Coordinates of C-alpha atoms and ligand atoms in Angstrom, one line a residue:
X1 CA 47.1 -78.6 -72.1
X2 CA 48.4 -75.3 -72.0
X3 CA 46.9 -72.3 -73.8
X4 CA 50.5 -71.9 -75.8
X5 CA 53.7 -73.6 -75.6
X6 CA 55.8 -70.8 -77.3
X7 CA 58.3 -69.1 -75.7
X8 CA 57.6 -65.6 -73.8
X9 CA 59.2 -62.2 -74.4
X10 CA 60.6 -62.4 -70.9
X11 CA 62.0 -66.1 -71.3
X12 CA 63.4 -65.4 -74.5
X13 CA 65.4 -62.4 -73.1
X14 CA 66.7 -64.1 -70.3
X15 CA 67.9 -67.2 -72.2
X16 CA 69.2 -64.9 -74.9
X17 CA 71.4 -63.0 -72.0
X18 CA 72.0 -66.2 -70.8
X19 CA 73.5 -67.6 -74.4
X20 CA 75.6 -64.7 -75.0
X21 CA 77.1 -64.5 -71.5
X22 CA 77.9 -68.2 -72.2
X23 CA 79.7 -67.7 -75.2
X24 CA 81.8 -64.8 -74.2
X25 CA 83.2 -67.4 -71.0
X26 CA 83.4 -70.1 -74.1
X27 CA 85.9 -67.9 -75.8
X28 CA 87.8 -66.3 -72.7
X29 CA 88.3 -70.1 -71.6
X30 CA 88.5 -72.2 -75.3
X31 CA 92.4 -72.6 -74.9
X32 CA 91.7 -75.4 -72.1
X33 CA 89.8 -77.3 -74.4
X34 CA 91.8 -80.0 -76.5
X35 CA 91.6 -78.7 -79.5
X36 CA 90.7 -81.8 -81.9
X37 CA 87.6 -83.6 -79.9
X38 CA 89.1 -86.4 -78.7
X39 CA 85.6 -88.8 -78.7
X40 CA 85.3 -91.6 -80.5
X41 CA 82.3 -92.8 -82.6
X42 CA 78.3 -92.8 -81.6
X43 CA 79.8 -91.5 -77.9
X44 CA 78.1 -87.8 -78.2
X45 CA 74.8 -89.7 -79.7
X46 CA 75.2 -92.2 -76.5
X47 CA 74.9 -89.8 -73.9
X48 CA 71.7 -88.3 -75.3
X49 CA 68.7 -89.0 -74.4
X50 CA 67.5 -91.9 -76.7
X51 CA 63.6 -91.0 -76.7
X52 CA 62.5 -87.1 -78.3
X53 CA 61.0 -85.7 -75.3
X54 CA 57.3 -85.8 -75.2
X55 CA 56.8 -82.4 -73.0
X56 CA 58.7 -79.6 -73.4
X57 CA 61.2 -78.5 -70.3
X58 CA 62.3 -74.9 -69.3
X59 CA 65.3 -73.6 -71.3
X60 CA 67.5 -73.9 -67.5
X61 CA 67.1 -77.5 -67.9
X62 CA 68.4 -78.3 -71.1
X63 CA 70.6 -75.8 -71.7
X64 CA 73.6 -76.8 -69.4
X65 CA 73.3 -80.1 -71.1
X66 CA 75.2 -78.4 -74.5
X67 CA 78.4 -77.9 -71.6
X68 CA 77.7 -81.5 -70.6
X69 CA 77.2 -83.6 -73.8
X70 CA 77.8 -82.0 -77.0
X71 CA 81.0 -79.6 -76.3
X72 CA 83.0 -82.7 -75.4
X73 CA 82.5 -83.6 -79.2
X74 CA 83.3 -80.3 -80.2
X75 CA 86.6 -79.1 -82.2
X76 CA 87.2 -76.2 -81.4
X77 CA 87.4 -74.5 -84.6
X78 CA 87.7 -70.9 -83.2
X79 CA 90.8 -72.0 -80.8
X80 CA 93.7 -69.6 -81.3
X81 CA 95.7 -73.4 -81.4
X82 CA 93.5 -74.0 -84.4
X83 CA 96.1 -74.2 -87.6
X84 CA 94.7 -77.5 -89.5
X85 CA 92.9 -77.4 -92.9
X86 CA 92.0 -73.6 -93.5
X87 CA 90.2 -71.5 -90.9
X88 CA 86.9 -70.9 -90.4
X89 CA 87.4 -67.7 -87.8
X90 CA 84.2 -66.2 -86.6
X91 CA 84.9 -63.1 -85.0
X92 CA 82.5 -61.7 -82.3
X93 CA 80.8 -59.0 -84.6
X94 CA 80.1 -61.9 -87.4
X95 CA 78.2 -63.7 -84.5
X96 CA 76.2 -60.8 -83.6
X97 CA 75.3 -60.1 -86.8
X98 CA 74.2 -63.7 -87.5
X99 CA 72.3 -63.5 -83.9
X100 CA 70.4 -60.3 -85.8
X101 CA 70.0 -62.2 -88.7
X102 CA 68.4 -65.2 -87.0
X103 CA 66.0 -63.3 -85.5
X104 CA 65.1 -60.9 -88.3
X105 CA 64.5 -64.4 -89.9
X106 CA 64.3 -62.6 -93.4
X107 CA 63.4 -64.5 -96.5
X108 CA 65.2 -62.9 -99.3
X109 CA 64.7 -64.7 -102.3
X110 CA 62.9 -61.7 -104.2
X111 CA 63.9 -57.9 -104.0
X112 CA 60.1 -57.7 -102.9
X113 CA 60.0 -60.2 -100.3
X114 CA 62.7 -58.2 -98.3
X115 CA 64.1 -55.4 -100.3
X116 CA 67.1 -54.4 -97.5
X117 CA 68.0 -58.1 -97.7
X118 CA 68.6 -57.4 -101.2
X119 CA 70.0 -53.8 -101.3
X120 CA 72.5 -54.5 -98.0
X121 CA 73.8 -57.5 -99.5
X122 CA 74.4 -55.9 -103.1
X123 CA 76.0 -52.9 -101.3
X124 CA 78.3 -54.7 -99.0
X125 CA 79.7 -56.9 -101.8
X126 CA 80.9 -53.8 -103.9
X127 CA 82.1 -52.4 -100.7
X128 CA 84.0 -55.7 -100.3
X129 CA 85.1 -55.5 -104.1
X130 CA 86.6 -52.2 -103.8
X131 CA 88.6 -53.6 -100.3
X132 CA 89.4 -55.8 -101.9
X133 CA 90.6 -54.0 -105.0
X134 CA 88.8 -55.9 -107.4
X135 CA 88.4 -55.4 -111.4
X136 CA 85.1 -53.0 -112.0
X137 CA 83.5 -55.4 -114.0
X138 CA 82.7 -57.6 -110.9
X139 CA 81.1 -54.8 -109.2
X140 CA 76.9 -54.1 -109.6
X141 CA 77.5 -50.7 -110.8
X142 CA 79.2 -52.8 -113.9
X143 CA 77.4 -55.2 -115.8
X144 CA 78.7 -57.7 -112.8
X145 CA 77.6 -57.9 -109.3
X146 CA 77.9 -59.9 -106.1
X147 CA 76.0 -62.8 -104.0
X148 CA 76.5 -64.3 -101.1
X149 CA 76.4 -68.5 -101.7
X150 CA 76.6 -70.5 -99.0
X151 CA 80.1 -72.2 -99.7
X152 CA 82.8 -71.5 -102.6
X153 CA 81.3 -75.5 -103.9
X154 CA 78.3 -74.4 -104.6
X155 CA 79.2 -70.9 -106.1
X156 CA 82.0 -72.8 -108.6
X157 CA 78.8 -75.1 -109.4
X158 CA 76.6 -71.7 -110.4
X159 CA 80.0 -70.3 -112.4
X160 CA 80.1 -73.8 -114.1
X161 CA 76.6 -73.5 -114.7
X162 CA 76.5 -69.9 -116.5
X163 CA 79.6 -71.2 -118.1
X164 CA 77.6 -74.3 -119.7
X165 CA 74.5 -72.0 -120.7
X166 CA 77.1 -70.0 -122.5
X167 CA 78.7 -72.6 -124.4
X168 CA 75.5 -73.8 -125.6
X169 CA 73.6 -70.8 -126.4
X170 CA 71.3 -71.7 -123.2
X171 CA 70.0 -75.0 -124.9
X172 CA 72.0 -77.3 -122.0
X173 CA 69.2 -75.7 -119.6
X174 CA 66.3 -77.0 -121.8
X175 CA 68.0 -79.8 -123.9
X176 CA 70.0 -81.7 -121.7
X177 CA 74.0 -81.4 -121.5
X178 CA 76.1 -82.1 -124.6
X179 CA 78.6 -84.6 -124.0
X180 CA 81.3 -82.7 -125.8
X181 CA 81.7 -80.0 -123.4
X182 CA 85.4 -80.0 -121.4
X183 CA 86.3 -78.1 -118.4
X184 CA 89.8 -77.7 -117.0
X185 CA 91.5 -77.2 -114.1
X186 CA 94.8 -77.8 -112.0
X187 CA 95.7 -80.6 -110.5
X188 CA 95.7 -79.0 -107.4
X189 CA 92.0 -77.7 -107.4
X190 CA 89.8 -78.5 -104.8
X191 CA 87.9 -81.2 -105.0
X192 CA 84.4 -79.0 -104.7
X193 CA 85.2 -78.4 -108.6
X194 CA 85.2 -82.4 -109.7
X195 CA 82.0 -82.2 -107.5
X196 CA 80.6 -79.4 -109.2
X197 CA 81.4 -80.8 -112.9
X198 CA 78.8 -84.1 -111.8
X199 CA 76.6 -82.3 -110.3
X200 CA 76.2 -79.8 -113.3
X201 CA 76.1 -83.0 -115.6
X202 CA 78.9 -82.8 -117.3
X203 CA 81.0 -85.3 -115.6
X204 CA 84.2 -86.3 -114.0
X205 CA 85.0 -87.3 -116.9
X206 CA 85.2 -84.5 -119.0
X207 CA 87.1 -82.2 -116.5
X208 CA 91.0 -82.5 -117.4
X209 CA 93.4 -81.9 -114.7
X210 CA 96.3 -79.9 -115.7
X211 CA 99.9 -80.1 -114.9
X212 CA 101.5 -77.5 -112.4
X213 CA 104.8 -76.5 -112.1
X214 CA 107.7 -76.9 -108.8
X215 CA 105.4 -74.0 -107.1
X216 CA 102.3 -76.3 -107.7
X217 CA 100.9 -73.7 -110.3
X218 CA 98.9 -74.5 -113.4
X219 CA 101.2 -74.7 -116.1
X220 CA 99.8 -72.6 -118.8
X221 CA 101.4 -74.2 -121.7
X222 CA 100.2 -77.7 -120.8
X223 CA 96.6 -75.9 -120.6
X224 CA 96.7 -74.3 -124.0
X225 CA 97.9 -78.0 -125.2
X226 CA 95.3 -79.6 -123.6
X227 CA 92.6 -77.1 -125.3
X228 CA 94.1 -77.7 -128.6
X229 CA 94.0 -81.7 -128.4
X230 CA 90.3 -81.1 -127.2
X231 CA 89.4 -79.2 -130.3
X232 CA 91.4 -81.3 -132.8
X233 CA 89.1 -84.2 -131.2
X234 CA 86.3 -82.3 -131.8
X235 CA 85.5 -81.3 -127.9
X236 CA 84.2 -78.5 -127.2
X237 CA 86.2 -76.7 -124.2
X238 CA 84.4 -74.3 -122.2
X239 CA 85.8 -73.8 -118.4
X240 CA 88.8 -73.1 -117.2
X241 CA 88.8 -72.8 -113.0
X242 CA 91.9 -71.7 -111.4
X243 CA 92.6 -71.2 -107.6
X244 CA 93.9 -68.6 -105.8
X245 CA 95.5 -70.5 -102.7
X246 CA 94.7 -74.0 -103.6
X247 CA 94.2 -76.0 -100.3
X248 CA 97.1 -78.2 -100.3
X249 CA 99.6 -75.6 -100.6
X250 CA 98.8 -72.3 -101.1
X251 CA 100.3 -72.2 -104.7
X252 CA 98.4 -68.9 -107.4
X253 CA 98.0 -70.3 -110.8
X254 CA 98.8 -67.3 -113.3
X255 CA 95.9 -65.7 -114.1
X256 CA 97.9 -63.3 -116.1
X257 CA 99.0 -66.1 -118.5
X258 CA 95.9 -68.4 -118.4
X259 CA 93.3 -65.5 -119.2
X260 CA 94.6 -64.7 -122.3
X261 CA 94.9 -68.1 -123.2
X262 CA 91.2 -68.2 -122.1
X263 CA 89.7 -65.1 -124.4
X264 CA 91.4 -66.3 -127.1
X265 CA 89.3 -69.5 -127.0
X266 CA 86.4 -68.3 -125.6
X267 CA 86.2 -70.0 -122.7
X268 CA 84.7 -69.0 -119.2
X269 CA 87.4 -68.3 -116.5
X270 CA 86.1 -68.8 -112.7
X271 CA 88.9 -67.8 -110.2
X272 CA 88.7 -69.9 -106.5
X273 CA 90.2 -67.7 -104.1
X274 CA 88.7 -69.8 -101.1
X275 CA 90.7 -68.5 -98.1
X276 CA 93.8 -66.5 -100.4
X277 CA 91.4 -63.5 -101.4
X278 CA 90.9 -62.2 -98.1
X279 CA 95.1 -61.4 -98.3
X280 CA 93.9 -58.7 -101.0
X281 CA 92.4 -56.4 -98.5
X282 CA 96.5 -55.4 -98.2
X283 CA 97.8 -53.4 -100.8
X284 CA 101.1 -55.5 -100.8
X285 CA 99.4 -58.9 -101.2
X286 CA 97.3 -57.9 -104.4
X287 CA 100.0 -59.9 -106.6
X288 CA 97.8 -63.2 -105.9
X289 CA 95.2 -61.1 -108.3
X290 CA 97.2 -60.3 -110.9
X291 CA 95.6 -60.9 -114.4
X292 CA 92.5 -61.2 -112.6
X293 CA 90.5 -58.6 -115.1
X294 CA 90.0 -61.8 -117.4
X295 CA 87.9 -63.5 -114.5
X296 CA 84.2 -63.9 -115.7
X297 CA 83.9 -65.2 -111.8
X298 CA 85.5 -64.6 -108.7
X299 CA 84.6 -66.4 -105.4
X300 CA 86.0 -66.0 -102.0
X301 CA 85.1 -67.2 -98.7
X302 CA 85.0 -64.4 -96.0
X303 CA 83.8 -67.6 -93.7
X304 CA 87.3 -68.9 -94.1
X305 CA 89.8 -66.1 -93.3
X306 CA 87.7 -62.4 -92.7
X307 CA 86.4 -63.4 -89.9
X308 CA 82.9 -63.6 -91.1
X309 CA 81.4 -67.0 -89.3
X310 CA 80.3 -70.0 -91.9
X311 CA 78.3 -69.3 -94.4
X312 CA 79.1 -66.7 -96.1
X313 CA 80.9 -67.5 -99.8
X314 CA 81.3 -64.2 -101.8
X315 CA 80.6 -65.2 -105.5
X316 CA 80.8 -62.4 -108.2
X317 CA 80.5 -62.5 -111.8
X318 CA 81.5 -60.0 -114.7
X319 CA 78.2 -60.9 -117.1
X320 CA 75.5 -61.1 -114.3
X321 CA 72.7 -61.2 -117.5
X322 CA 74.5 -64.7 -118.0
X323 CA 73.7 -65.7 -114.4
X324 CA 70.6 -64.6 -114.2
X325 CA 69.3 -66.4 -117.9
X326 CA 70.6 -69.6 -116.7
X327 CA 69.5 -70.2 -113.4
X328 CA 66.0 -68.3 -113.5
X329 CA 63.0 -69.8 -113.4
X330 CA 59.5 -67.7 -112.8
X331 CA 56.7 -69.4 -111.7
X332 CA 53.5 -67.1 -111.4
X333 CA 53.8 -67.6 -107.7
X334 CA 56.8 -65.2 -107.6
X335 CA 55.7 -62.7 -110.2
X336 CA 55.3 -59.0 -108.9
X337 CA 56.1 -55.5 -110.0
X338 CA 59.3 -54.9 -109.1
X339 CA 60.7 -57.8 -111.0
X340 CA 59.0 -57.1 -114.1
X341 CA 60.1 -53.6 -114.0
X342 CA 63.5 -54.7 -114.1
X343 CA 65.3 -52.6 -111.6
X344 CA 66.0 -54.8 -109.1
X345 CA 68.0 -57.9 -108.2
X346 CA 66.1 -60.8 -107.6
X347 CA 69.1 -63.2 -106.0
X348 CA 67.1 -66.5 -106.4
X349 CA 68.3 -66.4 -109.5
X350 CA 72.1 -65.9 -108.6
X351 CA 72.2 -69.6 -107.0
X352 CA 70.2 -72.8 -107.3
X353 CA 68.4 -72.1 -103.5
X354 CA 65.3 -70.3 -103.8
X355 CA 65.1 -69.2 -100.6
X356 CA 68.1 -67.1 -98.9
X357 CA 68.7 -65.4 -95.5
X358 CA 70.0 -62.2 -94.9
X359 CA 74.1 -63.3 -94.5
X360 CA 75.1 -59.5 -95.3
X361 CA 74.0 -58.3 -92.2
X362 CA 77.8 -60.3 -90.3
X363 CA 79.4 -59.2 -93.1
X364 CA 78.1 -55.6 -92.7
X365 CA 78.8 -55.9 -89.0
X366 CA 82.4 -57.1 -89.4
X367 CA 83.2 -54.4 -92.1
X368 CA 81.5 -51.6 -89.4
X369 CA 83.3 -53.0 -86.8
X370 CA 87.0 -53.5 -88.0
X371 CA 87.3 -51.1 -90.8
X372 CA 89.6 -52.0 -93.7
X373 CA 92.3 -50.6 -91.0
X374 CA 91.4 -53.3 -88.7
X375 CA 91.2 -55.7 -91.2
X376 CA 94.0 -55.4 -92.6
X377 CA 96.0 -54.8 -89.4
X378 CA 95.0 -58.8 -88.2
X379 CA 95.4 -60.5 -92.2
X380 CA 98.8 -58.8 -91.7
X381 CA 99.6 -59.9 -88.2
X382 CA 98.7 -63.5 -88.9
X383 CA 100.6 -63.6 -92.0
X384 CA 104.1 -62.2 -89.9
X385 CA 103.0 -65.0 -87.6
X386 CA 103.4 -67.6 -90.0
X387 CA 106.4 -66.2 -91.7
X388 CA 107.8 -66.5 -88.2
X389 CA 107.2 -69.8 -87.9
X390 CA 108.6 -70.2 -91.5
X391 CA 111.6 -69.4 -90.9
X392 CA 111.7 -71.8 -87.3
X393 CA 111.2 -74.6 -89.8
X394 CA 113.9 -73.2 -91.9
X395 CA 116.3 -72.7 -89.7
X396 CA 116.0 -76.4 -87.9
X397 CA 117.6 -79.1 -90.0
X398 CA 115.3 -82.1 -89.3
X399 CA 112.9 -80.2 -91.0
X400 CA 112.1 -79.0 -94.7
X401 CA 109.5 -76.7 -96.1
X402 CA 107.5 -78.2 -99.0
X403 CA 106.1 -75.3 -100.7
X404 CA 106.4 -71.5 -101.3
X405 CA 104.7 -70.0 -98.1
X406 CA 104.7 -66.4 -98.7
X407 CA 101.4 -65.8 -96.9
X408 CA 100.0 -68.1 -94.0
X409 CA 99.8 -71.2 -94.8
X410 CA 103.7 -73.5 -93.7
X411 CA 103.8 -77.1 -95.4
X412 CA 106.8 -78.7 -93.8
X413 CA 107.8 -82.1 -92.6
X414 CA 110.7 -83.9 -91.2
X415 CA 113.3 -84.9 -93.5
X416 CA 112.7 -88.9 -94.1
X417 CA 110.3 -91.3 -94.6
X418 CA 106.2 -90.7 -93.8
X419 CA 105.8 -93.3 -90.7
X420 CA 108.0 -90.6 -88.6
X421 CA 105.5 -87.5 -90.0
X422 CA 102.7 -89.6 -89.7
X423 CA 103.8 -90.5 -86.1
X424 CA 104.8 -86.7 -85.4
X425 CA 101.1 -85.3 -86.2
X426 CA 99.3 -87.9 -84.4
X427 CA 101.1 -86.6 -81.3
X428 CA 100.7 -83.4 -82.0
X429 CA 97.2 -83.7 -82.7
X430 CA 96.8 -86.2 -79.9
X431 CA 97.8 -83.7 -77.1
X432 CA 94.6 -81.6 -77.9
X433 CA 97.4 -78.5 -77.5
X434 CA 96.7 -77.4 -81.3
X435 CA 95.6 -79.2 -84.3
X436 CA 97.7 -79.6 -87.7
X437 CA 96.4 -81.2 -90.9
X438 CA 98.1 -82.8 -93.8
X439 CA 98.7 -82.9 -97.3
X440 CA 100.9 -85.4 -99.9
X441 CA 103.2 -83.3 -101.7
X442 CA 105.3 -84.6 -104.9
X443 CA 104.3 -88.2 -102.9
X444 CA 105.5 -87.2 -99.5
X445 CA 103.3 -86.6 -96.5
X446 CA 103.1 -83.0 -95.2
X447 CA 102.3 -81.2 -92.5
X448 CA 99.9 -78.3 -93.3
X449 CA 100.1 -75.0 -90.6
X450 CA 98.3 -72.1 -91.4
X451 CA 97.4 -69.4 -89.5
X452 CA 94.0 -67.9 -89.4
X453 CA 92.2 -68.1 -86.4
X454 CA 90.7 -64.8 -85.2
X455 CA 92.7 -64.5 -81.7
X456 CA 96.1 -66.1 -83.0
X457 CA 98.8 -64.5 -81.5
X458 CA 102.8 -65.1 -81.2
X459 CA 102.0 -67.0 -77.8
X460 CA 100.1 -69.8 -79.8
X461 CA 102.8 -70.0 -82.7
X462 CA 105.5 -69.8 -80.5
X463 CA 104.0 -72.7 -78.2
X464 CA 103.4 -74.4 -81.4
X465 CA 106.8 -74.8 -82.6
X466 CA 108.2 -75.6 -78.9
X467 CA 105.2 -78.8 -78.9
X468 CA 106.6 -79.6 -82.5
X469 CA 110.2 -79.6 -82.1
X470 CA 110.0 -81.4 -78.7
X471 CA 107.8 -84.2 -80.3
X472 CA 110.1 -84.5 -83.3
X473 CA 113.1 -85.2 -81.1
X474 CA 110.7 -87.7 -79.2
X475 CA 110.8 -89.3 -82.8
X476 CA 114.0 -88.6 -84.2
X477 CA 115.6 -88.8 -81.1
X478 CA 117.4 -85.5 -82.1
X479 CA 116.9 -81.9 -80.5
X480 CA 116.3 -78.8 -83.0
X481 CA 118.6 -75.7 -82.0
X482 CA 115.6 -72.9 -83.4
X483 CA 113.0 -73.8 -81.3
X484 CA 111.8 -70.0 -79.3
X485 CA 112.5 -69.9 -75.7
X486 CA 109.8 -70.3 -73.6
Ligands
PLP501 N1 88.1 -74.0 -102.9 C1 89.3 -74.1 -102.1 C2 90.6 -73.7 -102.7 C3 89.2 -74.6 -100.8 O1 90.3 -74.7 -100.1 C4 87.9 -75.0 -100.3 C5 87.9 -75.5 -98.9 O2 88.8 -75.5 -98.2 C6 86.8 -74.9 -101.1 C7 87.0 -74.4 -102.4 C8 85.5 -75.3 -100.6 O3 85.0 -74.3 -99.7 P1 83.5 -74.4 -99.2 O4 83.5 -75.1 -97.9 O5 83.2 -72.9 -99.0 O6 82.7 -75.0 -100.3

């Protein structure tokens, strides 16, 4: 028996060293990974061990086994041949600022159980507001404010939530949900909000989907429609959630059109601008928040697209006293001083977790280290990169572009039927030389590029479009004439 087991202030140093020198060879060697792990089922949990280990071993024996065993089942998210779903890019100041955070290990549920956790977190979100241009009334100097949640799901569940607590004059909380209540959104929302309407007991059921338009936008007169059946049924609507870059496509519904609509009925308006938002940090992409001063809630994912590593949602309301009534809950456990004087932020009651870690400190790091200059120099360079490959696609006529695309996010596919797509991405995807996703579009399967990855550069795009056009005449039997020279 040893005296302690825990690890020494020399040991910790030297495996610390050791883990960042090992990530920094990670990144400068990632591209000769294959980008989508190629392992099959139960093969990572095969080659561990099958027992727990019984005595602990020295951090040089296990460690090379994460080179060995696991990163062969790793997809290698932060490849700069990453373009599938949307990105979760993790640039190195976000990593060094969670690395801080880890081991400041800060519990941050109460102003007074870590009062920077609070203060740096309120600060960098109105900093964040104003970069992002942003109405005042989401800011904390408002009657609004910002939280850091750990995923846009669970933020849409919290604007759902004060939503619910608004309709029913905070009885839902105390009384159990009224079955009356409706709650709409496009058809082309993300599925976090269906999610979100069962989880906050209201149901599937009750959450109408609305129509879009050819540009996969929310059609505004079908919504006000839909609102006035409800209340001739004698529903009681409540929520409207629109996206800001839904996932499939990319497509803005009109805020400007559906928040009128919205105050005149008095319903709650939450805005999902999962990846999209970050595109507001340039002055020229601030259309996609047009209209958005009707927004009672905003979320956007810095983990998705500002290079802020996973988790770190940015949720913001305009009626934070809304928030706060519906989701608090004191126990004398937590009581103390500062939150009974009232001049503080307690964020355990901005999100159903009581307990929270201090996630502003990669957000602060990122923001110190890029600047809104830097910022906006890569959202800029990676949405000319995709416009690029736009207009590849565009110019090669065994392809067709499914969507709008003015920002980074390409849905094309071959012209014909789905087996030759289907058959197109598998190779792609197959070579381990980038990854693609997919979408069905108007009943047609799509193929989903988007650019986002922190170290994309016109190399990767370029290569990108050579790999797809030579794999489509593979299929097709037919050579493009716009594929870039090598
Ligand atoms: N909303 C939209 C439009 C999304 O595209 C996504 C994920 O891609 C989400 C919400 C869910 O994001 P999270 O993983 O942060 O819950």
């Amino acid at each position: 028996m040893k005296s302690s087991y825990h690890m020494t202030s020399a040991e910790f140093r030297a495996a610390g060293r050791q883990i960042i020198d090992w990530l920094a060879d990670y990144y400068a060697q990632i591209e000769k990974y294959p980008v989508l792990s190629p392992v099959a089922a139960d093969e990572v949990r095969a080659s561990l061990p099958a027992a727990q280990p019984e005595t602990g071993c020295p951090f040089d024996v296990f460690f090379p086994e994460i080179a060995e065993k696991i990163l062969p089942g790793i997809t290698h998210w932060q490849s700069p041949n990453f373009f599938a779903y949307f990105p979760a890019n993790a640039a190195e100041p976000s990593v060094l600022g969670d690395l801080l955070s880890s081991g400041l290990a800060q519990q941050g549920m109460l102003w007074s159980t870590s009062p920077a956790c609070t203060e740096v977190e309120t600060h960098v979100l109105d900093w964040l507001a104003r970069m992002l241009a942003l109405p005042e009334s989401l800011l904390s100097t408002s009657k609004g404010g910002g939280v850091i949640q750990d995923s846009a799901s669970s933020a849409s569940l919290c604007a759902i939530l004060a939503a619910r607590e608004r309709a029913t004059n905070f009885r839902s909380n105390d009384f159990g949900v009224r079955e009356d209540l409706v709650a709409y959104a496009s058809t082309q929302a993300h599925s976090s909000i269906e999610k979100d309407m069962k989880v906050a007991g209201i149901g599937a059921r009750n959450l109408r989907l609305i129509d879009v338009d050819a540009k996969f936008a929310m059609r505004p007169d079908a919504l006000e429609n839909a609102i006035t059946e409800d209340k001739a049924a004698g529903r009681t609507p409540f929520f409207v959630s629109t996206t800001i870059g839904t996932t499939s496509t990319l497509a803005f519904d009109p805020l400007a059109e559906i928040g009128p609509i919205c105050r005149r009925h008095n319903l709650f308006l939450h805005v999902d601008a999962a990846m999209a938002g970050t595109a507001a940090l340039c002055p020229e992409f601030r259309w996609i928040h047009k209209g958005l001063e009707f927004a009672d809630s905003y979320v956007f994912d810095a983990h998705k697209w500002m290079f802020t590593n996973f988790d770190c949602s940015c949720f913001y309301v305009a009626d934070r006293a809304t928030l706060i009534r519906s989701l608090t809950v004191l126990p004398e456990y937590l009581r103390n001083q500062a939150t009974e004087s009232g001049a503080v932020f307690d964020y355990r009651d901005w999100h159903v977790p009581l307990g929270r870690r201090f996630r502003a400190l990669k957000l602060w790091f990122v923001i110190q280290h890029y600047g809104v200059e830097g910022l906006q120099f890569h959202v800029r360079r990676h949405v000319e990169l995709a416009q690029k490959f736009r207009s590849w696609v565009d110019a090669d006529p065994r392809f067709e572009l499914m969507a709008p695309a003015p920002l980074n996010l390409i849905c094309f596919r071959l012209k014909g039927d789905d087996a030759a797509n289907e058959q197109l991405i598998e190779r792609l995807n197959r070579s381990g030389k980038l990854f693609v996703s997919h979408a069905r579009l108007i009943g047609k399967f799509t193929i989903r590029f988007c650019v986002g990855s922190t170290h994309t550069e016109l190399q990767h795009v370029e290569a990108a479009w050579r790999l797809i056009s030579s794999e489509a005449a593979n299929i097709i039997g037919k050579a493009g004439a716009s594929a870039p020279s090598a």
